[in-house]
CSV table of C-alpha atoms in Angstrom, one decimal:
chain,number,residue,atom,x,y,z
Y,1,MET,CA,-25.3,21.0,24.8
Y,2,VAL,CA,-27.1,18.0,25.5
Y,3,GLN,CA,-26.7,14.6,25.3
Y,4,SER,CA,-29.8,13.3,23.4
Y,5,LYS,CA,-30.3,13.8,19.6
Y,6,VAL,CA,-32.4,17.1,18.4
Y,7,ASN,CA,-34.7,16.6,15.7
Y,8,THR,CA,-36.0,19.3,14.0
Y,9,ILE,CA,-39.0,18.3,11.4
Y,10,ASN,CA,-37.0,17.7,8.8
Y,11,ASP,CA,-34.8,14.9,10.9
Y,12,ILE,CA,-38.0,12.9,11.0
Y,13,ASN,CA,-40.1,10.2,8.6
Y,14,ILE,CA,-43.3,8.3,8.3
Y,15,GLY,CA,-43.0,4.8,9.9
Y,16,ASP,CA,-39.6,6.6,13.0
Y,17,THR,CA,-40.0,4.9,16.6
Y,18,ALA,CA,-39.0,5.3,19.7
Y,19,SER,CA,-39.5,3.1,22.9
Y,20,TYR,CA,-38.8,3.4,26.6
Y,21,THR,CA,-39.2,1.0,29.2
Y,22,ARG,CA,-39.7,1.8,32.8
Y,23,THR,CA,-40.8,-0.5,36.0
Y,24,ILE,CA,-43.5,1.2,37.6
Y,25,THR,CA,-42.5,1.4,41.5
Y,26,GLU,CA,-44.6,2.1,44.0
Y,27,ALA,CA,-42.2,5.5,45.2
Y,28,ASP,CA,-43.6,6.3,41.6
Y,29,VAL,CA,-47.0,6.1,42.5
Y,30,TYR,CA,-46.8,7.2,45.7
Y,31,GLN,CA,-45.4,10.5,44.3
Y,32,TYR,CA,-47.4,11.3,41.8
Y,33,ALA,CA,-50.0,10.7,44.0
Y,34,GLY,CA,-48.6,13.4,46.4
Y,35,ILE,CA,-48.0,15.8,43.3
Y,36,ILE,CA,-51.4,15.3,41.6
Y,37,GLY,CA,-53.6,15.0,45.0
Y,38,ASP,CA,-55.2,11.9,43.6
Y,39,TYR,CA,-54.8,9.5,47.0
Y,40,ASN,CA,-57.2,7.4,45.1
Y,41,PRO,CA,-57.6,4.3,47.8
Y,42,ILE,CA,-57.6,1.9,44.5
Y,43,ARG,CA,-53.6,3.2,43.8
Y,44,VAL,CA,-52.4,3.3,47.4
Y,45,ASN,CA,-54.5,1.1,50.1
Y,46,GLU,CA,-53.5,-2.5,49.3
Y,47,GLU,CA,-56.3,-3.5,51.4
Y,48,PHE,CA,-58.9,-1.7,49.7
Y,49,ALA,CA,-57.5,-2.5,46.8
Y,50,LYS,CA,-57.9,-6.6,47.5
Y,51,ASN,CA,-61.9,-6.3,47.8
Y,52,THR,CA,-61.7,-5.3,44.3
Y,53,VAL,CA,-62.0,-7.2,41.1
Y,54,TYR,CA,-58.1,-5.7,40.4
Y,55,LYS,CA,-56.8,-7.3,44.2
Y,56,LYS,CA,-54.0,-5.5,44.1
Y,57,ARG,CA,-52.9,-1.4,44.2
Y,58,LEU,CA,-52.9,0.2,40.4
Y,59,ALA,CA,-50.9,3.0,39.3
Y,60,HIS,CA,-52.6,5.8,37.9
Y,61,GLY,CA,-53.5,5.7,34.4
Y,62,LEU,CA,-52.2,9.3,33.8
Y,63,LEU,CA,-48.4,8.2,35.2
Y,64,TYR,CA,-47.6,5.8,32.2
Y,65,ALA,CA,-49.3,7.9,29.9
Y,66,SER,CA,-46.7,10.3,30.8
Y,67,PHE,CA,-43.7,8.3,29.2
Y,68,ILE,CA,-45.6,9.7,25.7
Y,69,SER,CA,-43.9,12.9,27.5
Y,70,LYS,CA,-41.0,11.7,28.2
Y,71,ILE,CA,-40.0,9.9,24.6
Y,72,VAL,CA,-40.5,13.3,22.5
Y,73,GLY,CA,-39.0,15.3,25.7
Y,74,THR,CA,-35.8,14.2,25.8
Y,75,ASP,CA,-35.5,11.2,23.5
Y,76,PHE,CA,-37.5,11.7,20.1
Y,77,PRO,CA,-37.7,13.8,18.5
Y,78,GLY,CA,-35.8,15.3,21.6
Y,79,PRO,CA,-35.2,18.0,23.6
Y,80,GLY,CA,-37.4,21.3,22.6
Y,81,THR,CA,-40.7,19.4,21.6
Y,82,ILE,CA,-44.1,20.3,23.1
Y,83,HIS,CA,-47.3,18.0,23.2
Y,84,VAL,CA,-49.7,19.6,21.1
Y,85,SER,CA,-52.7,17.0,22.3
Y,86,GLN,CA,-52.9,13.5,23.2
Y,87,GLU,CA,-55.3,10.5,23.0
Y,88,MET,CA,-55.1,7.9,25.4
Y,89,ASN,CA,-57.4,4.6,25.8
Y,90,TRP,CA,-56.7,2.4,28.5
Y,91,THR,CA,-57.3,-1.5,27.6
Y,92,LYS,CA,-56.3,-3.2,30.6
Y,93,HIS,CA,-54.7,-1.5,34.4
Y,94,ALA,CA,-50.9,-1.1,35.4
Y,95,TYR,CA,-50.3,-2.9,38.5
Y,96,ILE,CA,-47.5,-1.2,41.2
Y,97,GLY,CA,-44.1,-3.2,39.6
Y,98,ASP,CA,-45.1,-3.6,36.0
Y,99,THR,CA,-42.9,-2.9,33.8
Y,100,VAL,CA,-44.4,-0.8,30.9
Y,101,THR,CA,-42.9,-0.3,27.6
Y,102,THR,CA,-44.2,2.3,25.8
Y,103,ARG,CA,-43.4,3.0,22.2
Y,104,LEU,CA,-44.5,5.7,19.7
Y,105,GLU,CA,-44.7,5.8,15.7
Y,106,VAL,CA,-44.3,8.4,14.0
Y,107,THR,CA,-47.8,8.4,11.1
Y,108,LYS,CA,-47.9,12.1,9.6
Y,109,ILE,CA,-46.5,14.9,8.9
Y,110,ASP,CA,-47.0,18.4,8.2
Y,111,GLY,CA,-44.1,21.0,7.6
Y,112,LYS,CA,-46.5,23.7,7.3
Y,113,THR,CA,-47.6,23.7,11.0
Y,114,ASN,CA,-44.0,21.7,11.9
Y,115,LYS,CA,-46.6,19.1,13.8
Y,116,VAL,CA,-46.1,15.3,13.8
Y,117,TRP,CA,-48.4,12.6,14.3
Y,118,ILE,CA,-47.8,9.6,16.6
Y,119,ASP,CA,-49.3,6.2,17.5
Y,120,VAL,CA,-48.7,4.6,20.9
Y,121,VAL,CA,-48.7,2.0,22.6
Y,122,CYS,CA,-48.0,0.8,26.4
Y,123,LYS,CA,-47.5,-2.9,26.7
Y,124,ASN,CA,-46.6,-4.9,29.8
Y,125,GLN,CA,-44.0,-7.3,30.9
Y,126,ASN,CA,-46.2,-10.1,29.6
Y,127,ASP,CA,-46.8,-8.4,26.2
Y,128,GLU,CA,-50.2,-7.3,27.3
Y,129,ILE,CA,-51.1,-3.8,25.1
Y,130,ILE,CA,-52.2,-1.5,28.3
Y,131,LEU,CA,-53.0,1.6,26.5
Y,132,THR,CA,-53.4,3.1,22.9
Y,133,GLY,CA,-53.5,6.6,21.8
Y,134,GLU,CA,-52.9,8.9,19.4
Y,135,GLY,CA,-50.5,12.6,19.9
Y,136,ILE,CA,-49.8,15.5,18.1
Y,137,ILE,CA,-46.4,17.3,19.1
Y,138,MET,CA,-44.2,20.0,17.8
Y,139,PRO,CA,-40.7,19.1,17.2
Y,140,PRO,CA,-37.8,21.2,18.2
Y,141,THR,CA,-37.3,24.4,15.7
Y,142,LYS,CA,-34.2,24.6,13.9
Y,143,GLU,CA,-33.5,27.7,16.0
Y,144,MET,CA,-33.8,25.8,19.4
Y,145,LYS,CA,-31.7,23.0,17.6
Y,146,GLY,CA,-29.0,25.4,17.4
Y,147,ASP,CA,-28.9,26.3,21.2
Y,148,LEU,CA,-29.0,23.0,22.2
Y,149,GLU,CA,-26.3,22.4,20.0
Y,150,SER,CA,-23.7,25.0,21.0
F,1,MET,CA,-62.8,6.4,59.4
F,2,ASN,CA,-64.0,5.3,55.7
F,3,ILE,CA,-65.6,8.4,54.8
F,4,GLU,CA,-62.6,8.8,52.3
F,5,PHE,CA,-63.7,5.6,50.6
F,6,LYS,CA,-66.6,6.3,49.4
F,7,GLY,CA,-66.9,7.4,45.3
F,8,LYS,CA,-70.2,7.9,44.1
F,9,THR,CA,-71.8,4.7,42.0
F,10,ILE,CA,-73.0,5.4,38.8
F,11,ASP,CA,-76.8,5.9,40.0
F,12,LYS,CA,-75.7,8.6,41.7
F,13,ILE,CA,-74.2,10.5,39.5
F,14,LYS,CA,-76.6,13.2,37.4
F,15,VAL,CA,-75.5,14.5,33.7
F,16,GLY,CA,-74.5,18.5,34.7
F,17,ASP,CA,-72.6,17.1,38.1
F,18,THR,CA,-69.3,19.4,37.9
F,19,ALA,CA,-66.3,19.1,40.5
F,20,TYR,CA,-63.1,21.2,40.6
F,21,PHE,CA,-59.2,21.0,42.1
F,22,ALA,CA,-57.3,24.1,41.8
F,23,LYS,CA,-53.6,24.1,42.2
F,24,THR,CA,-50.8,26.8,42.2
F,25,ILE,CA,-48.2,24.3,40.3
F,26,SER,CA,-44.8,24.8,42.5
F,27,GLU,CA,-41.8,24.0,41.2
F,28,SER,CA,-41.3,21.0,43.5
F,29,ASP,CA,-44.1,19.4,41.7
F,30,VAL,CA,-42.5,20.0,38.2
F,31,VAL,CA,-38.8,19.0,39.5
F,32,GLN,CA,-40.6,15.5,41.4
F,33,TYR,CA,-42.9,15.0,38.0
F,34,ALA,CA,-39.5,15.1,35.4
F,35,GLY,CA,-37.9,12.7,38.0
F,36,ILE,CA,-40.9,10.2,38.4
F,37,THR,CA,-41.7,10.5,34.3
F,38,GLY,CA,-37.8,10.8,33.5
F,39,ASP,CA,-39.0,13.5,31.2
F,40,VAL,CA,-36.5,16.5,31.5
F,41,ASN,CA,-36.9,18.1,28.2
F,42,PRO,CA,-34.9,22.0,28.4
F,43,VAL,CA,-37.9,23.5,27.6
F,44,ILE,CA,-39.2,22.6,31.0
F,45,VAL,CA,-36.0,21.7,33.5
F,46,ASP,CA,-33.7,24.9,32.0
F,47,GLU,CA,-34.3,28.0,32.5
F,48,GLU,CA,-31.4,29.7,29.6
F,49,PHE,CA,-32.9,27.1,26.8
F,50,ALA,CA,-36.3,28.3,27.7
F,51,ALA,CA,-35.6,31.8,27.4
F,52,LYS,CA,-34.1,31.4,24.0
F,53,THR,CA,-37.5,30.5,23.0
F,54,HIS,CA,-41.1,31.9,22.7
F,55,PHE,CA,-42.3,31.0,25.5
F,56,LYS,CA,-39.1,33.0,27.5
F,57,LYS,CA,-39.2,30.9,30.8
F,58,PRO,CA,-39.7,27.2,32.0
F,59,VAL,CA,-43.1,25.7,31.5
F,60,VAL,CA,-45.2,23.0,32.7
F,61,HIS,CA,-44.9,19.6,31.8
F,62,GLY,CA,-48.6,19.5,30.0
F,63,MET,CA,-49.1,15.3,30.6
F,64,LEU,CA,-48.4,17.1,34.5
F,65,LEU,CA,-51.8,19.0,33.8
F,66,ALA,CA,-53.4,16.9,32.1
F,67,SER,CA,-52.8,13.7,35.6
F,68,LEU,CA,-55.0,17.0,37.3
F,69,PHE,CA,-58.2,15.0,35.9
F,70,SER,CA,-57.1,11.9,37.9
F,71,ASN,CA,-57.6,14.1,41.1
F,72,VAL,CA,-61.0,15.1,40.4
F,73,VAL,CA,-61.9,11.4,39.2
F,74,GLY,CA,-59.9,10.1,41.6
F,75,THR,CA,-61.2,11.9,44.9
F,76,LYS,CA,-64.5,13.8,44.5
F,77,LEU,CA,-66.4,13.1,41.0
F,78,PRO,CA,-67.0,9.9,41.0
F,79,GLY,CA,-64.3,9.4,43.7
F,80,PRO,CA,-62.2,7.1,45.4
F,81,GLY,CA,-62.4,3.6,43.3
F,82,SER,CA,-62.9,5.3,39.7
F,83,VAL,CA,-60.9,3.9,37.2
F,84,HIS,CA,-60.1,6.2,33.7
F,85,VAL,CA,-61.2,4.9,30.2
F,86,SER,CA,-59.8,7.2,27.9
F,87,TYR,CA,-59.0,10.4,28.2
F,88,LYS,CA,-58.3,13.1,24.8
F,89,VAL,CA,-56.5,16.3,25.9
F,90,SER,CA,-55.8,19.5,24.1
F,91,PHE,CA,-53.1,21.8,25.0
F,92,ILE,CA,-53.8,25.3,24.4
F,93,ASN,CA,-51.6,27.8,26.3
F,94,PRO,CA,-48.7,27.5,28.6
F,95,VAL,CA,-48.5,26.8,32.2
F,96,TYR,CA,-45.9,28.4,34.1
F,97,ILE,CA,-44.1,27.7,37.2
F,98,GLY,CA,-45.7,29.3,39.8
F,99,ASP,CA,-49.5,29.4,37.7
F,100,THR,CA,-52.4,28.7,39.2
F,101,VAL,CA,-54.8,26.3,37.6
F,102,GLU,CA,-58.3,25.0,38.2
F,103,ILE,CA,-59.2,22.0,36.0
F,104,LYS,CA,-63.3,21.8,36.0
F,105,VAL,CA,-64.7,18.5,35.4
F,106,GLU,CA,-68.8,18.5,34.2
F,107,VAL,CA,-70.4,15.1,33.5
F,108,VAL,CA,-72.1,15.4,29.8
F,109,GLU,CA,-73.2,11.6,29.4
F,110,ILE,CA,-73.9,8.6,31.6
F,111,PHE,CA,-73.4,4.9,30.5
F,112,LYS,CA,-75.1,2.5,32.6
F,113,GLU,CA,-74.7,-0.8,30.6
F,114,THR,CA,-71.0,-0.6,31.0
F,115,ASN,CA,-70.8,1.4,34.3
F,116,SER,CA,-69.2,4.5,32.8
F,117,VAL,CA,-69.7,7.9,32.7
F,118,LYS,CA,-68.2,11.0,30.3
F,119,MET,CA,-67.0,14.0,31.2
F,120,ASP,CA,-65.8,17.7,29.6
F,121,VAL,CA,-62.7,18.9,31.5
F,122,GLU,CA,-61.6,23.0,31.1
F,123,LEU,CA,-58.0,24.1,32.6
F,124,MET,CA,-58.1,27.7,33.6
F,125,ASN,CA,-55.2,29.9,34.6
F,126,GLN,CA,-55.4,32.4,37.4
F,127,ASP,CA,-55.7,34.7,34.3
F,128,GLY,CA,-59.4,33.1,33.5
F,129,VAL,CA,-57.2,31.5,30.0
F,130,GLN,CA,-58.0,28.8,28.6
F,131,VAL,CA,-55.0,26.2,28.9
F,132,MET,CA,-56.0,22.8,28.4
F,133,LYS,CA,-59.6,21.5,27.3
F,134,GLY,CA,-60.5,18.1,26.7
F,135,MET,CA,-62.8,14.4,27.7
F,136,GLY,CA,-62.9,11.6,29.9
F,137,VAL,CA,-64.3,8.7,30.2
F,138,VAL,CA,-64.5,7.1,33.7
F,139,MET,CA,-65.7,4.1,35.0
F,140,PRO,CA,-67.4,5.0,38.4
F,141,PRO,CA,-66.8,2.5,41.8
F,142,THR,CA,-68.9,0.1,41.6
F,143,ALA,CA,-71.4,-0.7,44.9
F,144,ASP,CA,-69.4,-3.6,46.3
F,145,MET,CA,-66.3,-1.1,46.7
F,146,GLY,CA,-65.9,0.2,50.5
F,147,TYR,CA,-63.7,-0.2,53.7
F,148,GLU,CA,-66.1,-2.2,55.5
F,149,LYS,CA,-66.0,-4.9,53.6
F,150,ALA,CA,-62.5,-5.1,52.8
F,151,LYS,CA,-61.8,-5.6,56.2
F,152,ALA,CA,-64.7,-7.9,57.1
């Protein structure tokens, strides 16, 4: 039994949207750096960052891009969803402490291959676009939905 | 003690330059990543559910694997001070906890006017199976970035 709604391809329509807002904490950035082994000083060294055009430590671009995976895997379409491909364009940087809202919108659905195309936009707390992209996902199958809701 | 801050500036990068990073994906990686991102998709964190899918066991988050690109870019090629511009990844085969994956990043094009570099990305598992491929554009560090100057 899961809390989230499980949406199969038949429950999804073009124009459907979902979003997730999260403040990126220093703890997030440092744990993420540890997992992937990316201790780029632009992310974890305040003194180094001061001497760059960025002035402060930046969050890893792929950290907040990962919120796309959070939305599709837990909220919409929800549990059982598989990520097929993802394109990301970083238009601005996010700093530690920024609050990022990730929003996706369904743009295309292919019932034959069970694939759904999503447009993605991340904005910061000042409503500035920091990331855009397009992804392809496979929503949970009817069988998965049955297993998750039984 | 400033060796870790020496990323390659664009003048030191050539088409064909290649860098690698390999790592066994541990359960702690997946659990911590799930915590940071909030992605607790049962395909990844629920063994009982995953057993019923065609994957048979929990898979690793695709975006965790995609993130290994950030390791190479931020620490090796170009290295410290680099930032991401764009990235496109395709997830081809599942990766399971305990698999060892190696990411290969190769410079394919250099754009001096925008201080950016295009890179081919490939991720293989321990059996030599391609699990992910992609293409990224990054900005190498500029010559004025550096720890000595930061301290001054």
